[in-house]
Tab-separated table of C-alpha atoms in Angstrom:
chain	number	residue	atom	x	y	z
A	1	MET	CA	-16.052	67.652	-54.039
A	2	HIS	CA	-17.238	64.724	-51.959
A	3	PRO	CA	-15.069	61.671	-52.733
A	4	ALA	CA	-18.138	59.672	-53.720
A	5	ALA	CA	-18.881	62.191	-56.541
A	6	ARG	CA	-15.503	61.822	-58.273
A	7	THR	CA	-15.339	59.924	-61.583
A	8	ARG	CA	-13.297	56.756	-61.901
A	9	THR	CA	-10.814	58.618	-64.226
A	10	THR	CA	-9.797	60.953	-61.465
A	11	PHE	CA	-8.055	58.123	-59.493
A	12	ARG	CA	-4.284	57.993	-59.889
A	13	ALA	CA	-2.834	54.889	-61.458
A	14	GLY	CA	-0.431	52.964	-59.250
A	15	PRO	CA	0.441	49.545	-57.830
A	16	THR	CA	-2.253	47.477	-56.066
A	17	PRO	CA	-2.131	48.202	-52.345
A	18	VAL	CA	-0.779	45.313	-50.191
A	19	PRO	CA	-2.431	44.796	-46.724
A	20	GLN	CA	0.013	45.734	-44.018
A	21	PRO	CA	0.261	43.793	-40.776
A	22	ARG	CA	-1.389	45.391	-37.783
A	23	SER	CA	1.165	47.390	-35.893
A	24	ARG	CA	2.183	46.548	-32.316
A	25	ARG	CA	0.684	49.893	-31.277
A	26	ILE	CA	-2.767	48.910	-32.551
A	27	ARG	CA	-2.435	45.442	-30.952
A	28	SER	CA	-1.474	47.005	-27.617
A	29	LEU	CA	-4.434	49.370	-27.741
A	30	ILE	CA	-6.811	46.470	-28.371
A	31	ASP	CA	-5.262	44.466	-25.521
A	32	ALA	CA	-5.560	47.423	-23.184
A	33	ASP	CA	-9.197	47.941	-24.129
A	34	ALA	CA	-9.946	44.249	-23.714
A	35	LEU	CA	-8.360	44.225	-20.242
A	36	ARG	CA	-10.361	47.306	-19.331
A	37	VAL	CA	-13.586	45.542	-20.315
A	38	LEU	CA	-12.512	42.356	-18.510
A	39	HIS	CA	-11.619	44.180	-15.304
A	40	ARG	CA	-14.857	46.161	-15.297
A	41	ALA	CA	-16.928	42.965	-15.554
A	42	ALA	CA	-14.720	41.089	-13.058
A	43	ARG	CA	-15.241	43.779	-10.402
A	44	VAL	CA	-18.992	43.349	-10.749
A	45	LEU	CA	-18.613	39.578	-10.403
A	46	LEU	CA	-16.522	40.096	-7.278
A	47	ASP	CA	-19.405	41.972	-5.679
A	48	ASP	CA	-21.857	39.234	-6.713
A	49	LEU	CA	-19.788	36.255	-5.518
A	50	PRO	CA	-22.426	34.833	-3.136
A	51	GLU	CA	-24.997	34.722	-5.928
A	52	LEU	CA	-22.389	33.241	-8.294
A	53	THR	CA	-21.590	30.580	-5.690
A	54	ASP	CA	-25.255	29.649	-5.350
A	55	ARG	CA	-25.556	29.345	-9.121
A	56	LEU	CA	-22.552	27.030	-9.357
A	57	LEU	CA	-23.800	24.857	-6.487
A	58	ALA	CA	-27.171	24.543	-8.219
A	59	VAL	CA	-25.419	23.369	-11.389
A	60	LEU	CA	-23.256	20.913	-9.439
A	61	ARG	CA	-26.285	19.519	-7.624
A	62	GLU	CA	-27.949	18.917	-10.968
A	63	GLN	CA	-25.025	17.608	-12.994
A	64	GLU	CA	-22.568	15.988	-10.558
A	65	PRO	CA	-23.915	13.229	-8.235
A	66	ALA	CA	-20.738	13.162	-6.130
A	67	TYR	CA	-21.156	16.833	-5.214
A	68	ARG	CA	-24.852	16.264	-4.613
A	69	THR	CA	-23.855	13.892	-1.825
A	70	ALA	CA	-21.266	16.356	-0.491
A	71	LEU	CA	-23.888	19.117	-0.368
A	72	GLU	CA	-26.270	16.873	1.524
A	73	ASP	CA	-23.583	15.830	4.016
A	74	ASP	CA	-22.073	19.281	4.658
A	75	HIS	CA	-23.649	22.101	2.672
A	76	ALA	CA	-21.904	24.905	4.574
A	77	ALA	CA	-18.384	23.544	4.056
A	78	THR	CA	-19.032	22.880	0.366
A	79	TRP	CA	-20.442	26.389	-0.108
A	80	GLN	CA	-17.363	27.926	1.508
A	81	GLU	CA	-15.048	25.801	-0.638
A	82	VAL	CA	-16.780	26.868	-3.869
A	83	TYR	CA	-16.903	30.496	-2.736
A	84	ARG	CA	-13.150	30.600	-2.036
A	85	SER	CA	-12.364	28.956	-5.375
A	86	LEU	CA	-14.537	31.420	-7.324
A	87	ARG	CA	-13.083	34.381	-5.411
A	88	HIS	CA	-9.562	33.355	-6.383
A	89	SER	CA	-10.658	32.797	-9.980
A	90	VAL	CA	-12.177	36.270	-10.288
A	91	THR	CA	-9.405	38.120	-8.441
A	92	SER	CA	-6.886	36.379	-10.709
A	93	LEU	CA	-8.541	38.169	-13.639
A	94	LEU	CA	-7.792	41.502	-11.953
A	95	ASP	CA	-4.268	40.756	-10.711
A	96	PRO	CA	-2.871	37.532	-12.260
A	97	ARG	CA	0.651	37.864	-10.857
A	98	GLY	CA	-0.242	39.045	-7.383
A	99	THR	CA	-2.865	36.380	-6.737
A	100	ARG	CA	-1.331	33.396	-8.578
A	101	GLU	CA	0.280	31.696	-5.575
A	102	ALA	CA	-2.760	32.140	-3.350
A	103	ALA	CA	-5.021	30.735	-6.080
A	104	HIS	CA	-2.705	27.742	-6.503
A	105	ARG	CA	-2.720	27.047	-2.758
A	106	CYS	CA	-6.502	27.206	-2.657
A	107	THR	CA	-6.887	24.776	-5.560
A	108	TRP	CA	-4.253	22.432	-4.109
A	109	ARG	CA	-6.028	22.307	-0.733
A	110	ILE	CA	-9.377	21.592	-2.360
A	111	ALA	CA	-7.937	18.703	-4.388
A	112	ILE	CA	-6.195	17.216	-1.330
A	113	THR	CA	-9.342	17.503	0.809
A	114	ARG	CA	-11.564	15.913	-1.825
A	115	ALA	CA	-9.084	13.088	-2.386
A	116	GLU	CA	-9.039	12.350	1.344
A	117	GLN	CA	-12.839	12.337	1.354
A	118	GLY	CA	-12.917	9.878	-1.532
A	119	LEU	CA	-14.617	12.205	-4.028
A	120	PRO	CA	-13.762	10.970	-7.562
A	121	LEU	CA	-11.131	12.959	-9.440
A	122	ASP	CA	-13.426	13.266	-12.471
A	123	ALA	CA	-16.045	14.935	-10.279
A	124	VAL	CA	-13.553	17.485	-8.917
A	125	LEU	CA	-12.264	18.298	-12.414
A	126	HIS	CA	-15.834	18.626	-13.673
A	127	ALA	CA	-16.595	21.066	-10.862
A	128	PHE	CA	-13.603	23.256	-11.768
A	129	ARG	CA	-14.564	23.282	-15.449
A	130	LEU	CA	-18.162	24.160	-14.591
A	131	GLY	CA	-16.839	26.986	-12.429
A	132	GLY	CA	-14.720	28.302	-15.300
A	133	SER	CA	-17.685	28.133	-17.671
A	134	LEU	CA	-19.904	29.985	-15.217
A	135	VAL	CA	-17.332	32.756	-14.665
A	136	TRP	CA	-16.926	33.232	-18.416
A	137	GLN	CA	-20.699	33.220	-18.895
A	138	ARG	CA	-21.157	35.896	-16.229
A	139	LEU	CA	-18.381	38.016	-17.759
A	140	VAL	CA	-20.206	37.931	-21.083
A	141	GLU	CA	-23.583	38.626	-19.439
A	142	GLU	CA	-22.292	41.622	-17.502
A	143	THR	CA	-20.492	43.134	-20.509
A	144	THR	CA	-23.578	42.634	-22.672
A	145	ARG	CA	-25.722	44.349	-20.030
A	146	SER	CA	-23.454	47.322	-19.312
A	147	GLU	CA	-21.515	47.934	-22.555
A	148	PRO	CA	-22.874	45.793	-25.423
A	149	GLU	CA	-20.510	47.343	-27.952
A	150	ASP	CA	-17.515	46.066	-25.949
A	151	ILE	CA	-18.504	42.412	-26.114
A	152	ARG	CA	-16.235	41.895	-29.127
A	153	LEU	CA	-13.216	42.881	-27.019
A	154	LEU	CA	-13.709	39.954	-24.618
A	155	VAL	CA	-12.654	37.631	-27.424
A	156	HIS	CA	-9.097	38.888	-26.981
A	157	VAL	CA	-8.925	37.700	-23.357
A	158	ALA	CA	-10.880	34.454	-23.744
A	159	THR	CA	-7.673	32.439	-24.165
A	160	ASP	CA	-6.281	33.822	-20.911
A	161	VAL	CA	-9.454	32.909	-19.031
A	162	TRP	CA	-9.511	29.323	-20.300
A	163	ASN	CA	-5.761	28.923	-19.825
A	164	PHE	CA	-6.376	29.748	-16.167
A	165	VAL	CA	-9.039	27.020	-15.990
A	166	ASP	CA	-6.753	24.471	-17.678
A	167	GLU	CA	-3.849	25.391	-15.398
A	168	HIS	CA	-5.935	24.779	-12.298
A	169	CYS	CA	-7.400	21.541	-13.635
A	170	THR	CA	-3.842	20.286	-14.121
A	171	LEU	CA	-3.046	21.418	-10.579
A	172	VAL	CA	-6.106	19.555	-9.274
A	173	ALA	CA	-5.042	16.336	-10.999
A	174	ASP	CA	-1.463	16.578	-9.685
A	175	ALA	CA	-2.524	17.316	-6.110
A	176	TYR	CA	-5.227	14.638	-6.146
A	177	ARG	CA	-2.843	11.927	-7.392
A	178	GLN	CA	-0.202	12.947	-4.869
A	179	ALA	CA	-2.815	12.710	-2.115
A	180	GLU	CA	-3.877	9.295	-3.416
A	181	ARG	CA	-0.294	8.065	-3.214
A	182	GLN	CA	0.012	9.415	0.322
A	183	LEU	CA	-3.277	7.796	1.343
A	184	ALA	CA	-2.269	4.480	-0.203
A	185	TRP	CA	1.070	4.614	1.630
A	186	ARG	CA	-0.696	5.388	4.905
A	187	ARG	CA	-3.133	2.514	4.387
A	188	GLU	CA	-0.331	0.088	3.542
A	189	ASN	CA	1.735	1.306	6.469
A	190	ARG	CA	-1.262	0.937	8.793
A	191	VAL	CA	-1.738	-2.629	7.579
A	192	ARG	CA	1.964	-3.349	8.174
A	193	LEU	CA	1.776	-1.911	11.682
A	194	LEU	CA	-1.371	-3.862	12.548
A	195	ALA	CA	0.102	-7.106	11.194
A	196	ALA	CA	3.375	-6.498	13.039
A	197	ALA	CA	1.494	-5.890	16.288
A	198	LEU	CA	-0.423	-9.139	15.813
A	199	LEU	CA	2.746	-11.117	15.181
A	200	ASP	CA	4.568	-9.479	18.090
A	201	GLY	CA	1.647	-10.158	20.420
A	202	THR	CA	1.327	-6.450	21.239
A	203	SER	CA	-1.966	-5.792	19.445
A	204	ARG	CA	-4.574	-4.125	21.637
A	205	ILE	CA	-7.957	-5.774	22.052
A	206	ALA	CA	-9.590	-2.508	20.980
A	207	ASP	CA	-7.666	-2.645	17.673
A	208	LEU	CA	-8.759	-6.169	16.725
A	209	PRO	CA	-11.936	-5.161	14.817
A	210	GLU	CA	-9.952	-2.666	12.701
A	211	THR	CA	-7.178	-5.225	12.252
A	212	ALA	CA	-9.635	-7.845	11.042
A	213	GLU	CA	-11.208	-5.382	8.597
A	214	ARG	CA	-7.965	-4.060	7.152
A	215	LEU	CA	-6.344	-7.496	6.841
A	216	GLY	CA	-9.520	-9.055	5.458
A	217	LEU	CA	-9.452	-11.799	8.086
A	218	PRO	CA	-12.176	-12.847	10.566
A	219	GLU	CA	-11.486	-11.908	14.158
A	220	ARG	CA	-12.503	-15.354	15.460
A	221	GLY	CA	-10.992	-17.532	12.745
A	222	ARG	CA	-8.506	-20.378	13.133
A	223	TYR	CA	-4.984	-19.438	12.093
A	224	VAL	CA	-1.514	-20.770	11.624
A	225	VAL	CA	1.535	-18.600	11.177
A	226	VAL	CA	4.085	-19.586	8.572
A	227	ALA	CA	7.686	-18.442	8.973
A	228	VAL	CA	9.654	-18.455	5.710
A	229	ALA	CA	13.344	-17.794	5.159
A	230	GLY	CA	14.749	-17.669	1.642
A	231	GLY	CA	11.682	-16.598	-0.381
A	232	ARG	CA	8.021	-16.640	0.560
A	233	PRO	CA	5.469	-18.880	-1.219
A	234	GLN	CA	3.631	-16.874	-3.844
A	235	ASP	CA	0.372	-18.757	-4.296
A	236	LEU	CA	-2.358	-20.063	-2.048
A	237	PRO	CA	-5.175	-22.433	-3.057
A	238	PRO	CA	-8.528	-20.815	-3.942
A	239	GLY	CA	-10.469	-19.733	-0.879
A	240	ARG	CA	-7.403	-19.351	1.343
A	241	SER	CA	-6.770	-15.970	2.979
A	242	ALA	CA	-3.371	-14.820	4.143
A	243	CYS	CA	-1.564	-11.687	5.174
A	244	TRP	CA	2.196	-11.622	4.615
A	245	HIS	CA	4.500	-9.458	6.694
A	246	ALA	CA	8.014	-8.968	5.353
A	247	GLY	CA	10.933	-9.056	7.765
A	248	VAL	CA	14.665	-8.564	7.440
A	249	ASP	CA	15.547	-12.258	7.348
A	250	VAL	CA	12.194	-14.005	7.802
A	251	ASP	CA	8.745	-13.377	6.292
A	252	HIS	CA	5.662	-14.326	8.288
A	253	GLY	CA	2.298	-15.298	6.874
A	254	ILE	CA	-0.892	-15.158	8.960
A	255	VAL	CA	-2.993	-17.817	7.251
A	256	LEU	CA	-6.653	-18.570	7.815
A	257	VAL	CA	-7.145	-22.349	7.994
A	258	GLY	CA	-10.794	-22.374	9.066
A	259	ASP	CA	-13.471	-20.610	11.061
A	260	GLU	CA	-13.849	-21.227	14.760
A	261	GLY	CA	-15.368	-24.677	15.256
A	262	ASP	CA	-14.739	-25.591	11.620
A	263	GLY	CA	-13.439	-29.103	11.212
A	264	GLU	CA	-11.285	-27.847	8.352
A	265	ALA	CA	-8.998	-26.238	10.905
A	266	ASP	CA	-7.973	-29.688	12.147
A	267	ARG	CA	-6.563	-30.676	8.780
A	268	ASP	CA	-2.865	-30.560	8.075
A	269	PRO	CA	-2.278	-26.806	7.595
A	270	VAL	CA	0.698	-27.347	5.305
A	271	ALA	CA	-1.344	-29.575	3.036
A	272	ALA	CA	-4.087	-26.966	3.052
A	273	LEU	CA	-1.624	-24.204	2.250
A	274	ALA	CA	0.040	-26.259	-0.475
A	275	LEU	CA	3.453	-24.797	0.292
A	276	SER	CA	5.305	-26.070	-2.710
A	277	ALA	CA	8.500	-28.037	-2.307
A	278	ASP	CA	9.818	-26.733	-5.609
A	279	GLY	CA	10.550	-23.251	-4.243
A	280	PRO	CA	13.939	-21.554	-4.269
A	281	ALA	CA	16.867	-23.715	-3.261
A	282	GLY	CA	17.541	-23.415	0.444
A	283	ARG	CA	14.124	-22.021	1.315
A	284	ARG	CA	13.139	-22.995	4.859
A	285	VAL	CA	9.519	-23.031	6.013
A	286	GLY	CA	8.285	-23.412	9.571
A	287	VAL	CA	4.582	-23.907	10.276
A	288	GLY	CA	3.299	-23.483	13.812
A	289	SER	CA	0.264	-25.034	15.446
A	290	ALA	CA	-3.226	-23.663	14.808
A	291	VAL	CA	-4.628	-21.050	17.216
A	292	THR	CA	-8.081	-19.535	17.618
A	293	GLY	CA	-8.612	-15.823	17.017
A	294	LEU	CA	-6.410	-12.979	15.845
A	295	ALA	CA	-5.518	-12.199	19.462
A	296	ALA	CA	-3.537	-15.471	19.627
A	297	VAL	CA	-1.507	-14.836	16.464
A	298	GLY	CA	1.476	-13.716	18.557
A	299	ASP	CA	1.636	-17.188	20.131
A	300	ALA	CA	1.295	-18.766	16.681
A	301	ARG	CA	4.205	-16.670	15.415
A	302	ARG	CA	6.470	-17.918	18.220
A	303	LEU	CA	5.523	-21.495	17.365
A	304	ALA	CA	6.265	-20.864	13.668
A	305	ASP	CA	9.686	-19.409	14.524
A	306	LEU	CA	10.342	-22.465	16.672
A	307	ALA	CA	9.468	-24.725	13.741
A	308	LEU	CA	11.709	-22.671	11.463
A	309	SER	CA	14.648	-23.075	13.839
A	310	ILE	CA	14.355	-26.866	13.427
A	311	CYS	CA	14.527	-26.716	9.619
A	312	PRO	CA	17.686	-28.203	8.077
A	313	PRO	CA	20.105	-25.533	6.795
A	314	GLY	CA	19.729	-26.914	3.277
A	315	GLY	CA	16.018	-26.087	3.188
A	316	GLY	CA	12.711	-27.823	3.731
A	317	THR	CA	9.390	-27.531	5.523
A	318	VAL	CA	8.856	-28.362	9.187
A	319	ARG	CA	5.422	-28.805	10.715
A	320	LEU	CA	5.732	-28.167	14.421
A	321	THR	CA	3.121	-30.793	15.285
A	322	GLU	CA	5.345	-33.442	13.700
A	323	HIS	CA	8.527	-32.361	15.517
A	324	LEU	CA	7.459	-31.750	19.085
A	325	PRO	CA	10.476	-33.466	20.722
A	326	GLU	CA	12.843	-31.307	18.694
A	327	ALA	CA	10.722	-28.268	19.551
A	328	LEU	CA	11.006	-29.071	23.244
A	329	VAL	CA	14.776	-29.232	22.957
A	330	VAL	CA	15.138	-26.030	20.928
A	331	SER	CA	12.652	-24.078	23.041
A	332	CYS	CA	15.048	-24.339	26.010
A	333	PRO	CA	18.582	-24.674	24.631
A	334	GLU	CA	20.151	-24.509	28.085
A	335	LEU	CA	18.306	-27.659	29.185
A	336	GLY	CA	19.047	-29.280	25.816
A	337	ALA	CA	22.767	-28.670	26.252
A	338	ALA	CA	22.609	-29.990	29.826
A	339	LEU	CA	20.812	-33.134	28.647
A	340	THR	CA	23.432	-33.707	25.935
A	341	GLY	CA	26.290	-33.426	28.395
A	342	ARG	CA	24.611	-35.624	31.017
A	343	VAL	CA	23.613	-38.437	28.639
A	344	LEU	CA	26.309	-38.383	25.951
A	345	GLY	CA	29.208	-36.865	27.907
A	346	PRO	CA	31.376	-40.007	28.065
A	347	LEU	CA	30.943	-40.554	24.331
A	348	LEU	CA	31.739	-36.964	23.482
A	349	ARG	CA	35.010	-37.117	25.389
A	350	LEU	CA	36.403	-39.929	23.207
A	351	GLU	CA	38.921	-39.362	20.437
A	352	PRO	CA	37.108	-37.735	17.455
A	353	ALA	CA	37.390	-40.765	15.135
A	354	ASP	CA	36.128	-43.176	17.779
A	355	ARG	CA	33.451	-40.741	18.954
A	356	ASP	CA	32.046	-40.143	15.466
A	357	VAL	CA	31.796	-43.877	14.672
A	358	LEU	CA	29.780	-44.587	17.813
A	359	LEU	CA	27.534	-41.528	17.443
A	360	ASP	CA	26.846	-42.298	13.772
A	361	THR	CA	25.904	-45.861	14.750
A	362	LEU	CA	23.439	-44.602	17.378
A	363	VAL	CA	21.895	-42.134	14.920
A	364	ALA	CA	21.550	-44.827	12.228
A	365	TRP	CA	19.969	-47.288	14.693
A	366	PHE	CA	17.338	-44.730	15.725
A	367	ALA	CA	16.724	-43.757	12.091
A	368	CYS	CA	16.154	-47.429	11.216
A	369	GLU	CA	13.685	-47.850	14.095
A	370	GLY	CA	15.962	-50.116	16.120
A	371	SER	CA	16.894	-52.500	13.289
A	372	ALA	CA	20.573	-53.462	13.441
A	373	GLN	CA	20.281	-55.103	10.027
A	374	ARG	CA	19.101	-51.942	8.271
A	375	ALA	CA	21.495	-49.781	10.256
A	376	GLY	CA	24.360	-51.998	9.069
A	377	GLU	CA	23.221	-51.582	5.459
A	378	ARG	CA	23.170	-47.850	5.916
A	379	LEU	CA	26.630	-47.853	7.514
A	380	TYR	CA	28.068	-50.463	5.106
A	381	CYS	CA	28.958	-52.898	7.895
A	382	HIS	CA	27.670	-56.188	9.335
A	383	ARG	CA	24.757	-56.139	11.793
A	384	ASN	CA	26.984	-57.738	14.428
A	385	THR	CA	29.344	-54.774	14.121
A	386	VAL	CA	26.389	-52.508	14.764
A	387	LEU	CA	25.378	-54.518	17.830
A	388	ASN	CA	28.928	-54.457	19.189
A	389	ARG	CA	29.127	-50.700	18.814
A	390	LEU	CA	25.738	-50.256	20.472
A	391	ARG	CA	26.817	-52.369	23.466
A	392	ARG	CA	29.913	-50.221	23.819
A	393	CYS	CA	27.756	-47.092	23.762
A	394	GLU	CA	25.539	-48.544	26.499
A	395	GLN	CA	28.568	-49.287	28.648
A	396	LEU	CA	30.029	-45.797	28.202
A	397	ILE	CA	26.854	-43.817	28.930
A	398	GLY	CA	25.416	-46.190	31.521
A	399	ARG	CA	22.065	-46.599	29.772
A	400	SER	CA	20.255	-49.456	28.021
A	401	LEU	CA	18.668	-49.309	24.595
A	402	ALA	CA	16.198	-51.907	25.856
A	403	ARG	CA	14.679	-49.584	28.465
A	404	PRO	CA	12.088	-47.109	27.042
A	405	HIS	CA	13.042	-44.335	29.487
A	406	ASP	CA	16.700	-44.582	28.538
A	407	VAL	CA	15.802	-44.678	24.817
A	408	VAL	CA	13.860	-41.422	25.193
A	409	GLU	CA	16.778	-39.723	26.950
A	410	ILE	CA	19.319	-40.905	24.373
A	411	SER	CA	17.078	-39.853	21.477
A	412	LEU	CA	16.510	-36.374	22.906
A	413	ALA	CA	20.207	-35.997	23.679
A	414	LEU	CA	21.128	-36.878	20.076
A	415	THR	CA	18.508	-34.432	18.819
A	416	ALA	CA	19.803	-31.668	21.093
A	417	ARG	CA	23.374	-32.239	19.911
A	418	ARG	CA	22.301	-32.083	16.257
A	419	LEU	CA	20.204	-28.937	16.664
A	420	LEU	CA	22.292	-26.980	19.146
A	421	ARG	CA	25.888	-27.646	18.215
A	422	GLY	CA	25.740	-24.955	15.456
């Protein structure tokens, strides 16, 4: 009797059947069938890769402006890039383990290249996701065309396909960001090298346009160089441009103080820079004279270093234009030492106590602009004592404080002794 003809009373009584979990054997059979369907469709896609590439490029041209520009600039290279990426995507469906490393290398190279070209990361990720969508769409289309009853089996491999897309999008992001870091380091290093060449005076004339562009400074501007030891100034007034170059012991700032022919360049550069006096204790700042053009920055750096060498050890700011006599002495220490010995030699050979009293009196007299009265107040002695000491100095060194030429020599000799004895 056909089962459908049996009466209800013929069924045996028993417990309600409980659904049993699908066995591993059934699961394996389904997986095997799904892979068979996937591989059959993937092999067709592999033969149709050029047409698939054209389809993806058409979608990118329509939906992604950044790739639209890339296609206009170099269509052939972009086509080849997309073709290689799709080929690795499809072959990875056929042999995931054997092609994994090659697919990773391809994706990594694409991300690096696009980062170097300045294509936005979002655009590259969008392109990879569009490629994954198109591959999946073509897999479904081909299975529907050739074996419609097998379309349900593709569901079992959909996760693997989209995991592949996600994996490569993550790879794209990692490679792109690594390339960005490398590019940023190269740009920063290039700026450091260009600034160092300017400050050293070794910059080539042919490099000046690039130097001006990368440093954001006009090629024909008016500049001063600031040499700072003990902590660079952090802030500049609005409208001031500067490029700082860090050194081992001294930082140098290339500071724009005005355009060529601009009267602003004749103003006090330190006042314009507003180098604060409330910086770190012991910070020393030397500001050189203004020069015209980036090509002369090397000379400005030497002037700034000269100004820095005049700064007191306890800190302060020295404008070279206000300390030219000291700069003359320091710029040629051999002559400075010779001048000190020639002018002050007899004084320096006295007993230390006697020597120091006479030298301190000379220094105080010059500091008080030739006033014995004020020098005495500074030294806590009577003005006549000051005058007596000065006369003794004149006798010892054979020079007169009443003759301008002798005064200049004595002043420079005292300056040279102060600056060079350390």
